[in-house]
mmCIF file of C-alpha atoms in Angstrom:
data_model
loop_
_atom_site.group_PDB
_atom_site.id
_atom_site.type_symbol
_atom_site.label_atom_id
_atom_site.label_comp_id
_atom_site.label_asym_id
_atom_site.label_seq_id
_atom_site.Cartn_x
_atom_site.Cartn_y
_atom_site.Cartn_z
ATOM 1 C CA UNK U 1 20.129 -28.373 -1.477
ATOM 2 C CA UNK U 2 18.480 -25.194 -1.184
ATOM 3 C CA UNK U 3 16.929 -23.579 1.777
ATOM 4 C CA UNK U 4 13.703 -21.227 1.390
ATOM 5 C CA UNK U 5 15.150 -18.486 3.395
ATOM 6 C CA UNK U 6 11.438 -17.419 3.966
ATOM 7 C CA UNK U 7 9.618 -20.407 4.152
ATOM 8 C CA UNK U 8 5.697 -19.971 3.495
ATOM 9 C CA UNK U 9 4.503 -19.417 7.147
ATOM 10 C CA UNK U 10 1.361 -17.201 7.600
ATOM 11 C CA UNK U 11 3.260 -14.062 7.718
ATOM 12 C CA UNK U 12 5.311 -14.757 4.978
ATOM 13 C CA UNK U 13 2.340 -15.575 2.313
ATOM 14 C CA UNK U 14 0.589 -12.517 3.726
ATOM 15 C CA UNK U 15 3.204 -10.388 2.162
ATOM 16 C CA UNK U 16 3.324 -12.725 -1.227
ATOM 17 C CA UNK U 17 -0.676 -12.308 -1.877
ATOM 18 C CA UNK U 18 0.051 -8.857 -2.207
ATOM 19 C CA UNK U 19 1.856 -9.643 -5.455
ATOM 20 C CA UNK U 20 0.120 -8.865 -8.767
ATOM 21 C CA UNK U 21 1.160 -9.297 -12.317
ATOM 22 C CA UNK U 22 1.035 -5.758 -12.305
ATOM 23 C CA UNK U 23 3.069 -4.670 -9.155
ATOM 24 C CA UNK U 24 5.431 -7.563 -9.852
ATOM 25 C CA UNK U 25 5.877 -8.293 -13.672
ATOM 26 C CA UNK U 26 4.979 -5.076 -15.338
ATOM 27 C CA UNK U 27 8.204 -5.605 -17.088
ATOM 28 C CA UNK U 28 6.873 -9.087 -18.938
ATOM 29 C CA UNK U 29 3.433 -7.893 -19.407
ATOM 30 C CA UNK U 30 3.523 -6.523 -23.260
ATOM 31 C CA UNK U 31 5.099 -9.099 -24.580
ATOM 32 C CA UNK U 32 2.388 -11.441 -23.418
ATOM 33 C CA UNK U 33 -0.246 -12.201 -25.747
ATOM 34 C CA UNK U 34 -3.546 -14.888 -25.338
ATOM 35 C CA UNK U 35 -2.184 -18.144 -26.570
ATOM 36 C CA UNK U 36 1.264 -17.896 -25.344
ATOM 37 C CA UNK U 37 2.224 -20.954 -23.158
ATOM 38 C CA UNK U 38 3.881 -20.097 -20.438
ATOM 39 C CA UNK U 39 5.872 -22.059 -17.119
ATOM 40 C CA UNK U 40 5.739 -20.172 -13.804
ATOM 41 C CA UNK U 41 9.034 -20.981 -11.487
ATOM 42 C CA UNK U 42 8.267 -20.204 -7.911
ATOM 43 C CA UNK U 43 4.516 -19.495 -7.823
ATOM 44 C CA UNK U 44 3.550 -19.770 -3.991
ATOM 45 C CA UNK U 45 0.364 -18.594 -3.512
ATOM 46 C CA UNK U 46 -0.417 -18.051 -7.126
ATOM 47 C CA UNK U 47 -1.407 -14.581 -7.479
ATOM 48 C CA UNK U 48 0.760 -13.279 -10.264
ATOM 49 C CA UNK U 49 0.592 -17.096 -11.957
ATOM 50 C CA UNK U 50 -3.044 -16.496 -11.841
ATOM 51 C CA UNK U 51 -2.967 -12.727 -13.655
ATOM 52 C CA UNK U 52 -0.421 -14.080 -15.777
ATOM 53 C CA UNK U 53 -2.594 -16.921 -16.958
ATOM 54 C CA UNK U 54 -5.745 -14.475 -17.704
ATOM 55 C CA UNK U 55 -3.519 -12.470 -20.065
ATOM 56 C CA UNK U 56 -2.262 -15.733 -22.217
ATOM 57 C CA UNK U 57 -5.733 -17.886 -22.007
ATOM 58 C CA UNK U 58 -6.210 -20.389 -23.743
ATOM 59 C CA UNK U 59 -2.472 -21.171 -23.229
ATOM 60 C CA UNK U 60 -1.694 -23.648 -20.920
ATOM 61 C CA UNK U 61 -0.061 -22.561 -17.739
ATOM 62 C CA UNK U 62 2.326 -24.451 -15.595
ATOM 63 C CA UNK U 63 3.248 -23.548 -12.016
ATOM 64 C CA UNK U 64 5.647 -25.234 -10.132
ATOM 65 C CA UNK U 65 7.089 -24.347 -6.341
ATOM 66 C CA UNK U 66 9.489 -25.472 -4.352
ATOM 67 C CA UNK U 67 7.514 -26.800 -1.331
ATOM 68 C CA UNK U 68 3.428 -28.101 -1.693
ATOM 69 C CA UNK U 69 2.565 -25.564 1.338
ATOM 70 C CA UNK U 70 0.737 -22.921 -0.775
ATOM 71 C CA UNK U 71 -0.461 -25.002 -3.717
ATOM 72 C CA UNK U 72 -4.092 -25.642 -2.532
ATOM 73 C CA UNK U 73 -4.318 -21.820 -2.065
ATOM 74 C CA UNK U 74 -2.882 -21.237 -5.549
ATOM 75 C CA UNK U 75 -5.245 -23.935 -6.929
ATOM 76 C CA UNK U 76 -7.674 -22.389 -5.222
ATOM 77 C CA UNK U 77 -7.167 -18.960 -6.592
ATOM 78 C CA UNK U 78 -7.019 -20.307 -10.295
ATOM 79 C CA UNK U 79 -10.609 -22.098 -10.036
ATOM 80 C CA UNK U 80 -12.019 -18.675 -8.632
ATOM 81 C CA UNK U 81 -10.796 -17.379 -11.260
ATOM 82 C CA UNK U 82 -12.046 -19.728 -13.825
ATOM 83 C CA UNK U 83 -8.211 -20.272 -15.097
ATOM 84 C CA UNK U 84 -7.209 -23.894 -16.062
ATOM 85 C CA UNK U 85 -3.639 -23.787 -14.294
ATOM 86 C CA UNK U 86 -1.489 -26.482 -13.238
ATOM 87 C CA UNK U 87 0.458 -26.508 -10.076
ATOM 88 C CA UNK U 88 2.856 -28.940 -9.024
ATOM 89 C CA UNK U 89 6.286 -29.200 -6.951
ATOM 90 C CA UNK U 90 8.712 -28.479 -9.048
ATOM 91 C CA UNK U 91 12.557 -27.292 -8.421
ATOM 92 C CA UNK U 92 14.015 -24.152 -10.588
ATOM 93 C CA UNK U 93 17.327 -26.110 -11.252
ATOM 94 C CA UNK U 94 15.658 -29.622 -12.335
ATOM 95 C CA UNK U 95 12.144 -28.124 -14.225
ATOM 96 C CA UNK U 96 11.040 -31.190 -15.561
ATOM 97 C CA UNK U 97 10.033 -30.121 -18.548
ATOM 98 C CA UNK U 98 10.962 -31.090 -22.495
ATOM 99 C CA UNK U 99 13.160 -29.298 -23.916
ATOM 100 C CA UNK U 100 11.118 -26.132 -25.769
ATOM 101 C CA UNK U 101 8.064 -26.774 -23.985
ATOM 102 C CA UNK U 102 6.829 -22.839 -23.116
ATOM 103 C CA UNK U 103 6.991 -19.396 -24.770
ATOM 104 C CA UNK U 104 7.680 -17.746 -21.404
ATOM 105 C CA UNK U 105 9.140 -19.169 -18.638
ATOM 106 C CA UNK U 106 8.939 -16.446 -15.392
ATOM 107 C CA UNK U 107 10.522 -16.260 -12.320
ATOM 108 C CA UNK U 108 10.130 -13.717 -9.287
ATOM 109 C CA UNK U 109 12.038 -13.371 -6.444
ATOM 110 C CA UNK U 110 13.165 -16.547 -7.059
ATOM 111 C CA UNK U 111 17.023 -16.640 -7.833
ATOM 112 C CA UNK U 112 18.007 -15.007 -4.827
ATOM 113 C CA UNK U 113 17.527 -17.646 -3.361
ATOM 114 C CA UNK U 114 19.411 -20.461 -5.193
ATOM 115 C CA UNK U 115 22.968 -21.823 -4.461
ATOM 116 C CA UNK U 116 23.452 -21.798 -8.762
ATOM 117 C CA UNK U 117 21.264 -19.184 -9.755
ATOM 118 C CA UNK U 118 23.099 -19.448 -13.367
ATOM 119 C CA UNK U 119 22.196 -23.223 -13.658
ATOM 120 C CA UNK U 120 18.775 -22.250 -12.847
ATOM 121 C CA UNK U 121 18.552 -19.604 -16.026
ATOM 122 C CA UNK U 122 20.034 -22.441 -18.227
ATOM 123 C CA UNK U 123 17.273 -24.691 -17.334
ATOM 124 C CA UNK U 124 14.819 -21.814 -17.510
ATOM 125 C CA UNK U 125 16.039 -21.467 -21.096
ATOM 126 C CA UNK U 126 16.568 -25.396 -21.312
ATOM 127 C CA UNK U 127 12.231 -25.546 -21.337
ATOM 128 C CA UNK U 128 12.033 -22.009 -23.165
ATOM 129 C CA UNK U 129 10.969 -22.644 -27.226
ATOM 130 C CA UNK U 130 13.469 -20.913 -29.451
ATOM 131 C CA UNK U 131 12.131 -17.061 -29.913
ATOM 132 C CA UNK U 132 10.858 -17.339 -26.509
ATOM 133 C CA UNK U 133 11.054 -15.056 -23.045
ATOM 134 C CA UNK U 134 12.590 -15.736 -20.045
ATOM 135 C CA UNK U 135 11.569 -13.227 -17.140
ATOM 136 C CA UNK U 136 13.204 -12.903 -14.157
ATOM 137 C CA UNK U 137 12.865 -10.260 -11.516
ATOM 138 C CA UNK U 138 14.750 -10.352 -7.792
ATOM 139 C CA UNK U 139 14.916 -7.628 -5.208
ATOM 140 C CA UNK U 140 18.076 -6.749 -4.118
ATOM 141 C CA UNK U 141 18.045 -6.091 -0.495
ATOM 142 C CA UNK U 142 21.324 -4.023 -0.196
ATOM 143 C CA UNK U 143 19.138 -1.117 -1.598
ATOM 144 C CA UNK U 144 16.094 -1.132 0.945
ATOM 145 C CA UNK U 145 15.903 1.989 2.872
ATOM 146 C CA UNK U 146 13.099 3.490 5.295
ATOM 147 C CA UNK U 147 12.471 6.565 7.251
ATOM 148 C CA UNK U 148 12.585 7.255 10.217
ATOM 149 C CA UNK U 149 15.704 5.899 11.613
ATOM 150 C CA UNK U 150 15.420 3.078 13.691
ATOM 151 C CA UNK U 151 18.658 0.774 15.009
ATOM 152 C CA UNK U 152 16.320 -2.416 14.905
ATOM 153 C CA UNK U 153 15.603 -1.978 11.050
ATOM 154 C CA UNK U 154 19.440 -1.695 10.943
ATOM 155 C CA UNK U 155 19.526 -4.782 12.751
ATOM 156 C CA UNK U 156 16.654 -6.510 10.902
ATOM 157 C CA UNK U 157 19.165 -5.984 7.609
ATOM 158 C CA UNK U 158 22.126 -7.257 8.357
ATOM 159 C CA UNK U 159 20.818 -10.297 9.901
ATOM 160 C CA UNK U 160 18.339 -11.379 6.952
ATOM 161 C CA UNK U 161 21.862 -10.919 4.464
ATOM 162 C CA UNK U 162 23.739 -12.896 7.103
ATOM 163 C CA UNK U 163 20.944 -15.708 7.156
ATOM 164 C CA UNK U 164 20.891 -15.986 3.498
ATOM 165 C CA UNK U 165 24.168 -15.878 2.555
ATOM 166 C CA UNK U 166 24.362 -18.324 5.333
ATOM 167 C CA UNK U 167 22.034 -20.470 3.133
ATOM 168 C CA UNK U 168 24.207 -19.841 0.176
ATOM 169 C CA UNK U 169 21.877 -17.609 -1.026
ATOM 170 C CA UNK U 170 22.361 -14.347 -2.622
ATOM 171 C CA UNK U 171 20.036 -11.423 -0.977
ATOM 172 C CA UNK U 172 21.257 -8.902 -3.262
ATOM 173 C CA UNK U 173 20.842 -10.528 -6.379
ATOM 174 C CA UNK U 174 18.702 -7.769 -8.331
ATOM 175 C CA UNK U 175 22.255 -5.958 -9.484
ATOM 176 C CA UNK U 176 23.806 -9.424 -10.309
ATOM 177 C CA UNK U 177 20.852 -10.749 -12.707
ATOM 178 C CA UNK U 178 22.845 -9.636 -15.781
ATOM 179 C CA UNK U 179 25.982 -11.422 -14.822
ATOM 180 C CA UNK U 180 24.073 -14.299 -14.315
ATOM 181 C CA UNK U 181 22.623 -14.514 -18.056
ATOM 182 C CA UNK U 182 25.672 -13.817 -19.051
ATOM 183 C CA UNK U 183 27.543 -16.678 -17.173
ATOM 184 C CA UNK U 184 24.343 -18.781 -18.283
ATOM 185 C CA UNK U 185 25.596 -18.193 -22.242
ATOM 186 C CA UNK U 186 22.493 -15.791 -22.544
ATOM 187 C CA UNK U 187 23.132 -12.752 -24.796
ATOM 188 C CA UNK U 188 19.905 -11.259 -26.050
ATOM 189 C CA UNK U 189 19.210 -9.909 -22.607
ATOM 190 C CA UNK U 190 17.032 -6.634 -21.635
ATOM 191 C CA UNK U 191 18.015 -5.136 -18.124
ATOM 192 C CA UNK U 192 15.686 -2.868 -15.990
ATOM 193 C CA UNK U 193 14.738 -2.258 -12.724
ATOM 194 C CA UNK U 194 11.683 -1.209 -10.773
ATOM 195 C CA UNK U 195 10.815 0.135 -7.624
ATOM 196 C CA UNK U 196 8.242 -1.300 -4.749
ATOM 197 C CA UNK U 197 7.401 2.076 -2.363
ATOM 198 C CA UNK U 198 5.039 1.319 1.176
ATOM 199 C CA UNK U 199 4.457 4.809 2.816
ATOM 200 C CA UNK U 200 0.861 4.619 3.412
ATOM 201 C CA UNK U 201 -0.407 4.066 6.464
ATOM 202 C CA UNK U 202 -2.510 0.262 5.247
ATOM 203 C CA UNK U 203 1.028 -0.287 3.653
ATOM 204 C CA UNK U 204 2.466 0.268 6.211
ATOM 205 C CA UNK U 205 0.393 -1.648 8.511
ATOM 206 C CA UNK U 206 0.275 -4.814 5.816
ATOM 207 C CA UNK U 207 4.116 -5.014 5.490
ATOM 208 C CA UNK U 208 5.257 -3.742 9.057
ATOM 209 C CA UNK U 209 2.796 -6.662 10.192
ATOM 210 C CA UNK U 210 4.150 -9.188 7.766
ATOM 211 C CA UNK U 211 7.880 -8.600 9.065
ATOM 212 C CA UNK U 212 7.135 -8.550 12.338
ATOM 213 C CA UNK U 213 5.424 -12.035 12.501
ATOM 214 C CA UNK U 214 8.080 -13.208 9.937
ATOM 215 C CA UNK U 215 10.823 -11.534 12.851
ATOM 216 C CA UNK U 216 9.418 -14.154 15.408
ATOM 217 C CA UNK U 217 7.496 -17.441 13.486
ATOM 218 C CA UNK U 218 8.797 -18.284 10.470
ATOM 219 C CA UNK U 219 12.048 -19.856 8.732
ATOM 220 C CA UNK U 220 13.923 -16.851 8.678
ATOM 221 C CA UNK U 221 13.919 -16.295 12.451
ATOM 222 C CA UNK U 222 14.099 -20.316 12.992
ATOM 223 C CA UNK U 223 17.142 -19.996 10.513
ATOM 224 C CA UNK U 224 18.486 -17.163 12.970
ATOM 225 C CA UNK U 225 17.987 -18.720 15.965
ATOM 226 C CA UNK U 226 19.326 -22.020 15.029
ATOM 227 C CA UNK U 227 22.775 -21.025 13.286
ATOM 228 C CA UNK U 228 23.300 -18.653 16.316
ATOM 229 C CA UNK U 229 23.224 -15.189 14.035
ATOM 230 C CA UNK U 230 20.473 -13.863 16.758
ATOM 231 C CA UNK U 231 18.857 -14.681 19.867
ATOM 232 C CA UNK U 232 14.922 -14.285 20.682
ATOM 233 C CA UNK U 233 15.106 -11.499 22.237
ATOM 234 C CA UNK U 234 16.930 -10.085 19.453
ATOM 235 C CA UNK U 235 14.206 -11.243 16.973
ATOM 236 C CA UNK U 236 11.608 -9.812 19.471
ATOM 237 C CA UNK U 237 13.315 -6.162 19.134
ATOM 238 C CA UNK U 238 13.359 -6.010 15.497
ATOM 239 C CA UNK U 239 9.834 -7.230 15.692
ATOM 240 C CA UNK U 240 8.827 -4.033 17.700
ATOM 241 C CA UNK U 241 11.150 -1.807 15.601
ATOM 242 C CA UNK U 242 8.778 -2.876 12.331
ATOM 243 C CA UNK U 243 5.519 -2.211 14.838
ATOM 244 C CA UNK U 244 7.529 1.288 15.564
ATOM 245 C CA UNK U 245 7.616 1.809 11.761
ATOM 246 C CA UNK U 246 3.963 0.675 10.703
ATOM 247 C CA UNK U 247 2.881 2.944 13.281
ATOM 248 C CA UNK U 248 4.996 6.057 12.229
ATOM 249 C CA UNK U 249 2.873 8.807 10.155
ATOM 250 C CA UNK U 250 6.219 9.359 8.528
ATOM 251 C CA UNK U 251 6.980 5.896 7.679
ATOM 252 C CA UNK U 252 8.354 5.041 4.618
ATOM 253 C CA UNK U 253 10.060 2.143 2.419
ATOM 254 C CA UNK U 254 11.226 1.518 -1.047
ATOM 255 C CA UNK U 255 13.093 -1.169 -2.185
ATOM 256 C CA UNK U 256 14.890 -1.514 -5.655
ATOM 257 C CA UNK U 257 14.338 -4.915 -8.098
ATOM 258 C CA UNK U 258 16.353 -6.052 -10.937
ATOM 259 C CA UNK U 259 14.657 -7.323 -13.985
ATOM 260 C CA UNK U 260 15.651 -9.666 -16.972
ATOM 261 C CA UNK U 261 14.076 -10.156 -20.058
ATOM 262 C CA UNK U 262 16.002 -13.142 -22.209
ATOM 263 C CA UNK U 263 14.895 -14.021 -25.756
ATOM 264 C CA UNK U 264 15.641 -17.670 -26.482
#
């Protein structure tokens, strides 16, 4: 089974309703077109199923996540926006769905996450109509850097690689996504990549908050503390050292994604 290396405590979905179709799926967004149905894998707190679904109304939109713990947020989201999505618990590997039931079928930051990321894509395509897009987009975490230095940002990285690939997961998926579609039998594949960048100083204060709180009360550091890969007073110090880094006038992150675009 699969373990949400994040889980969707308060921190956590702090960070996620950041997310926009635009600072998230840029890569999907001209092939979208009003009418289009389209399956979202992964939605949490809706707010790039939402965008998504005002650039293909009237198609119907499905969202599915792993756990019901943001759902009434997403649903809530979609009736302020006057959008007629669906969202249900749903699992990436096991969608559900008829075969050919969507002309897109999106993903992000998903697959990182998976023990069989390639079985997921199959299924992905499995629901996809022929002619159809599956998007996929995953950060790969092996390329986050930050200024200025600081040992508990060192820290903070190799533990959240050693807690997910503890999970079976794959933290640095972004520069395997191709391999993946291509283990998956997909050929007509597009590969980019795209950049998130937090230097100013309410960046810096959104996300430095996010990871501390995530550092100390959610499933990551419950993960860490449980299989033994830190202690609390470990967790506290890299904590402090994203505090250090919100608060620097220098501060500065960027973080590279990987990006698939598979017709059906």
């Amino acid at each position: 089974m699969d373990t949400y290396t994040h889980g969707h405590a308060e921190p956590v979905l702090r960070s996620h309703r950041w997310r926009t179709a635009e600072n998230s799926a840029a890569y999907l967004l001209p092939h979208l077109r009003p009418g289009l149905d389209l399956l979202d894998v992964g939605c949490g707190p809706g707010t790039i199923t939402v965008d998504l679904a005002g650039r293909v109304a009237p198609g119907r939109v499905l969202a599915v996540d792993v756990s019901p713990d943001p759902l009434d947020e997403a649903r809530a989201l979609a009736v302020e926006r006057g959008l007629p999505v669906r969202f249900a618990v749903g699992d990436a590997c096991a969608l559900g769905a008829a075969d050919d039931s969507f002309d897109v079928v999106h993903a992000h930051q998903v697959l990182q996450h998976l023990t069989d990321p390639v079985a997921a894509l199959r299924e992905m395509a499995r629901v996809c109509r022929p002619g159809g897009l599956v998007a996929v987009r995953d950060v790969d975490y092996a390329t986050v850097t930050w200024a200025p230095a600081d040992v508990g940002l060192d820290r903070w990285l190799d533990l959240y690689h050693r807690v997910a690939r503890r999970n079976g997961a794959e933290p640095d998926a972004g520069r395997r996504l191709l391999g993946w579609a291509h283990a998956a039998g997909l050929r007509d594949v597009t590969a980019s990549a795209s950049a998130w960048c937090h230097a100013s100083p309410a960046e810096r204060e959104w996300w430095g908050t996010s990871w501390a709180g995530r550092a100390t009360a959610s499933a990551f550091a419950e993960q860490a503390l449980a299989s033994g890969l830190a202690t609390t007073a470990e967790l506290a110090e890299v904590a402090a050292a994203w505090r250090r880094w919100a608060a620097a006038d220098d501060g500065w992150l960027g973080m590279l994604h990987g990006e698939l675009l598979v017709r059906v």
